[in-house]
Coordinates of N, CA and C in Angstrom, one line a residue:
M1 N 198.1 208.6 101.9 CA 198.2 207.5 100.9 C 197.7 206.1 101.6
L2 N 197.8 206.0 102.8 CA 197.3 204.6 103.3 C 195.8 204.6 103.1
A3 N 195.2 205.6 103.5 CA 193.7 205.7 103.2 C 193.4 205.5 101.8
I4 N 194.0 206.2 100.9 CA 193.6 206.1 99.5 C 194.0 204.6 98.9
K5 N 195.1 204.0 99.4 CA 195.3 202.7 98.9 C 194.4 201.8 99.5
T6 N 193.9 201.9 100.7 CA 192.9 201.0 101.4 C 191.5 201.1 100.7
I7 N 191.1 202.3 100.3 CA 189.9 202.4 99.7 C 189.9 202.0 98.2
T8 N 191.0 202.0 97.5 CA 191.1 201.7 96.1 C 191.7 200.3 95.8
M9 N 192.1 199.6 96.9 CA 192.8 198.3 96.5 C 191.8 197.2 96.0
N10 N 190.6 197.2 96.5 CA 189.7 196.2 96.1 C 189.2 196.5 94.7
Q11 N 189.1 197.8 94.4 CA 188.7 198.2 93.1 C 189.7 197.9 91.9
N12 N 191.0 197.9 92.3 CA 192.1 197.7 91.4 C 192.6 196.2 91.5
Q13 N 192.0 195.4 92.4 CA 192.4 194.0 92.5 C 193.8 193.8 92.8
M14 N 194.4 194.7 93.6 CA 195.9 194.7 94.0 C 196.1 193.6 95.0
N15 N 197.1 192.8 94.8 CA 197.4 191.7 95.8 C 198.5 192.2 96.7
T16 N 199.4 193.2 96.3 CA 200.5 193.5 97.0 C 200.5 195.0 97.1
L17 N 200.7 195.4 98.3 CA 200.8 197.0 98.6 C 202.2 197.2 99.2
V18 N 202.9 198.3 98.6 CA 204.2 198.7 99.1 C 204.1 200.1 99.7
F19 N 204.5 200.3 101.0 CA 204.5 201.5 101.6 C 205.9 201.9 101.9
D20 N 206.5 203.0 101.4 CA 207.8 203.4 101.8 C 207.8 204.6 102.7
E21 N 208.1 204.3 104.0 CA 208.1 205.3 105.1 C 206.8 206.2 104.9
I22 N 205.7 205.5 104.9 CA 204.3 206.1 104.9 C 204.0 206.9 106.2
D23 N 204.9 206.5 107.2 CA 204.7 207.0 108.6 C 205.5 208.1 108.8
T24 N 206.2 208.9 107.9 CA 207.0 210.1 108.1 C 206.1 211.2 108.7
G25 N 206.7 211.7 109.8 CA 206.0 212.8 110.5 C 205.0 212.6 111.5
V26 N 204.9 211.2 111.7 CA 203.9 210.8 112.7 C 204.7 210.1 114.0
S27 N 204.0 209.9 115.1 CA 204.6 209.2 116.1 C 203.5 208.7 117.0
G28 N 203.8 208.0 118.0 CA 202.9 207.6 119.1 C 201.6 206.8 118.6
K29 N 200.4 207.3 119.0 CA 199.2 206.7 118.8 C 199.0 206.6 117.3
V30 N 199.3 207.7 116.5 CA 199.1 207.7 115.0 C 199.8 206.6 114.4
A31 N 201.1 206.5 114.8 CA 202.1 205.4 114.2 C 201.4 204.0 114.6
D32 N 201.0 203.8 115.7 CA 200.4 202.5 116.1 C 199.2 202.2 115.3
A33 N 198.3 203.3 115.1 CA 197.2 203.1 114.2 C 197.5 202.7 112.8
I34 N 198.5 203.4 112.3 CA 199.0 203.0 110.9 C 199.4 201.6 111.0
G35 N 200.3 201.1 111.9 CA 200.6 199.8 112.0 C 199.5 198.8 112.1
L36 N 198.5 199.0 112.9 CA 197.4 198.2 112.9 C 196.6 198.2 111.6
K37 N 196.4 199.4 111.0 CA 195.7 199.3 109.7 C 196.4 198.5 108.7
M38 N 197.8 198.7 108.6 CA 198.5 197.8 107.6 C 198.4 196.3 107.9
H39 N 198.4 196.1 109.2 CA 198.3 194.6 109.7 C 196.9 194.0 109.2
S40 N 195.9 194.9 109.4 CA 194.5 194.4 109.0 C 194.4 194.2 107.5
I41 N 195.1 195.1 106.7 CA 195.2 194.9 105.3 C 195.9 193.7 104.9
S42 N 197.0 193.3 105.7 CA 197.8 192.2 105.4 C 197.1 190.9 105.5
L43 N 195.9 190.8 106.3 CA 195.1 189.6 106.4 C 194.6 189.1 105.0
N44 N 194.4 190.0 104.0 CA 193.9 189.5 102.7 C 194.9 189.9 101.6
N45 N 196.0 190.5 101.9 CA 196.9 191.0 100.9 C 198.3 191.0 101.4
Q46 N 199.2 191.0 100.4 CA 200.6 191.2 100.8 C 201.0 192.6 101.0
V47 N 201.5 192.9 102.2 CA 202.1 194.3 102.4 C 203.5 194.3 102.8
L48 N 204.2 195.1 102.0 CA 205.6 195.3 102.3 C 205.8 196.8 102.8
C49 N 206.4 197.0 103.9 CA 206.4 198.4 104.5 C 207.9 198.6 104.9
I50 N 208.3 199.8 104.5 CA 209.6 200.3 105.0 C 209.3 201.4 106.0
T51 N 209.8 201.1 107.2 CA 209.5 202.0 108.4 C 210.7 202.2 109.3
H52 N 210.9 203.2 110.0 CA 211.8 203.4 111.1 C 211.1 203.6 112.4
L53 N 209.8 203.3 112.4 CA 209.1 203.6 113.7 C 208.8 202.2 114.3
P54 N 209.1 202.0 115.6 CA 208.8 200.7 116.2 C 207.3 200.5 116.4
Q55 N 206.6 201.7 116.5 CA 205.1 201.5 116.7 C 204.5 201.0 115.4
V56 N 205.1 201.0 114.3 CA 204.6 200.5 113.1 C 205.2 199.1 112.9
A57 N 206.4 198.9 113.1 CA 207.2 197.7 112.8 C 206.7 196.4 113.7
I58 N 206.2 196.7 114.9 CA 205.9 195.7 115.8 C 204.6 195.1 115.3
H59 N 203.8 195.5 114.3 CA 202.7 194.9 113.8 C 203.0 193.9 112.6
A60 N 204.2 193.9 112.2 CA 204.5 192.9 111.0 C 204.6 191.5 111.5
D61 N 204.2 190.7 110.6 CA 204.5 189.2 110.9 C 206.0 188.8 110.6
H62 N 206.6 189.4 109.8 CA 208.0 189.1 109.5 C 208.8 190.4 109.3
H63 N 210.1 190.4 109.7 CA 210.9 191.5 109.4 C 212.2 191.1 108.7
Y64 N 212.5 192.0 107.8 CA 213.8 191.8 107.0 C 214.7 193.0 107.2
A65 N 216.0 192.7 107.0 CA 217.0 193.8 107.1 C 217.5 194.0 105.6
I66 N 217.5 195.2 105.2 CA 218.0 195.6 103.9 C 219.2 196.5 104.0
K67 N 220.3 196.0 103.5 CA 221.6 196.8 103.7 C 222.1 197.1 102.4
K68 N 222.8 198.2 102.3 CA 223.5 198.6 101.1 C 225.0 198.6 101.4
L69 N 225.7 197.9 100.4 CA 227.1 197.8 100.7 C 227.8 198.3 99.4
S70 N 229.0 198.9 99.5 CA 229.7 199.4 98.4 C 231.1 198.6 98.3
H71 N 231.5 198.2 97.1 CA 232.7 197.6 96.9 C 233.3 197.8 95.6
D72 N 234.4 198.3 95.4 CA 235.1 198.6 94.1 C 234.1 199.5 93.2
E73 N 233.6 200.5 93.8 CA 232.9 201.6 93.1 C 231.5 201.0 92.6
E74 N 231.1 199.7 93.2 CA 229.8 199.2 92.9 C 229.0 199.2 94.1
T75 N 227.7 199.3 94.1 CA 226.8 199.1 95.2 C 225.9 198.0 95.2
Y76 N 225.8 197.3 96.2 CA 225.0 196.1 96.3 C 224.0 196.3 97.4
S77 N 222.9 195.6 97.2 CA 222.0 195.5 98.4 C 221.8 194.1 98.8
T78 N 221.6 193.9 100.1 CA 221.3 192.5 100.5 C 220.0 192.5 101.4
L79 N 219.4 191.5 101.4 CA 218.1 191.2 102.2 C 218.3 190.0 103.0
A80 N 217.9 190.2 104.3 CA 217.9 188.9 105.1 C 216.7 188.9 106.0
V81 N 216.2 187.7 106.2 CA 215.1 187.5 107.1 C 215.6 187.5 108.5
L82 N 215.0 188.3 109.4 CA 215.6 188.4 110.8 C 214.8 187.2 111.6
S83 N 215.8 186.7 112.6 CA 215.2 185.7 113.5 C 214.5 186.5 114.5
E84 N 214.0 185.8 115.5 CA 213.2 186.6 116.6 C 214.2 187.4 117.4
D85 N 215.3 186.9 117.7 CA 216.3 187.8 118.4 C 216.7 188.9 117.7
E86 N 216.9 188.7 116.3 CA 217.3 189.9 115.5 C 216.3 190.9 115.4
R87 N 215.0 190.5 115.3 CA 213.9 191.3 115.2 C 213.8 192.2 116.5
I88 N 213.9 191.5 117.7 CA 213.9 192.3 119.0 C 215.1 193.3 118.9
E89 N 216.2 193.0 118.5 CA 217.4 194.0 118.5 C 217.1 195.1 117.6
E90 N 216.5 194.9 116.4 CA 216.2 196.0 115.5 C 215.1 196.9 116.0
I91 N 214.1 196.4 116.7 CA 213.1 197.1 117.4 C 213.8 198.0 118.5
A92 N 214.7 197.4 119.2 CA 215.4 198.0 120.2 C 216.3 199.2 119.6
K93 N 216.9 199.0 118.5 CA 217.7 200.1 117.8 C 216.8 201.2 117.5
M94 N 215.5 200.9 117.0 CA 214.6 202.0 116.7 C 214.2 202.8 117.9
L95 N 214.2 202.1 119.1 CA 213.9 202.8 120.2 C 215.1 203.6 120.9
S96 N 216.3 203.1 120.7 CA 217.4 203.8 121.4 C 218.6 204.3 120.6
G97 N 218.5 203.9 119.3 CA 219.7 204.3 118.4 C 220.7 203.2 118.3
D98 N 221.9 203.5 117.9 CA 222.9 202.4 117.7 C 223.4 201.7 119.0
V99 N 223.3 202.3 120.2 CA 223.6 201.9 121.5 C 222.4 201.1 122.0
V100 N 222.3 199.9 121.9 CA 221.1 199.1 122.4 C 221.4 198.8 123.9
T101 N 220.4 199.3 124.7 CA 220.4 199.2 126.1 C 219.5 197.9 126.5
A102 N 219.7 197.4 127.7 CA 219.0 196.3 128.2 C 217.5 196.8 128.3
E103 N 217.3 198.1 128.7 CA 216.0 198.6 128.8 C 215.3 198.6 127.5
A104 N 216.1 198.9 126.5 CA 215.5 199.1 125.1 C 215.1 197.6 124.6
I105 N 215.9 196.6 125.0 CA 215.7 195.2 124.6 C 214.4 194.8 125.3
D106 N 214.2 195.1 126.6 CA 213.0 194.7 127.3 C 211.9 195.4 126.8
N107 N 212.0 196.7 126.4 CA 210.9 197.4 125.8 C 210.5 196.9 124.5
A108 N 211.5 196.5 123.6 CA 211.2 195.9 122.4 C 210.3 194.5 122.5
K109 N 210.8 193.9 123.5 CA 210.1 192.5 123.7 C 208.7 192.7 124.3
R110 N 208.5 193.8 125.1 CA 207.1 194.1 125.5 C 206.2 194.5 124.3
L111 N 206.8 195.4 123.4 CA 206.0 195.9 122.3 C 205.7 194.8 121.4
L112 N 206.6 193.8 121.1 CA 206.5 192.8 120.2 C 205.5 191.7 120.7
H113 N 205.5 191.5 122.0 CA 204.7 190.4 122.5 C 203.7 190.8 123.5
G114 N 203.4 192.1 123.4 CA 202.1 192.5 124.2 C 202.5 192.6 125.6

């Protein structure tokens, strides 16, 4: 889908591309390549990407947290812009799960800042 959207986006004059877990089933170098490609697309277009892979997420300029909440049989969604520290913590969670270790934090910093 990434390749198809990349090829056709100029023909359709799209300004915003939305990718919902386009990285499912990949990891490592392929995930990093997907992140790099989406970042290059974002230089001339708006790209919104939902991902659970740190190799993809690290290439974003901005990170948001979307949460689903339920109250009195109603469901709500919230969206929050993440600060730099929150961004690091979210990448660390992607790396280590719910228990964020000091090593995961250090690794997240290295991934985000080269």
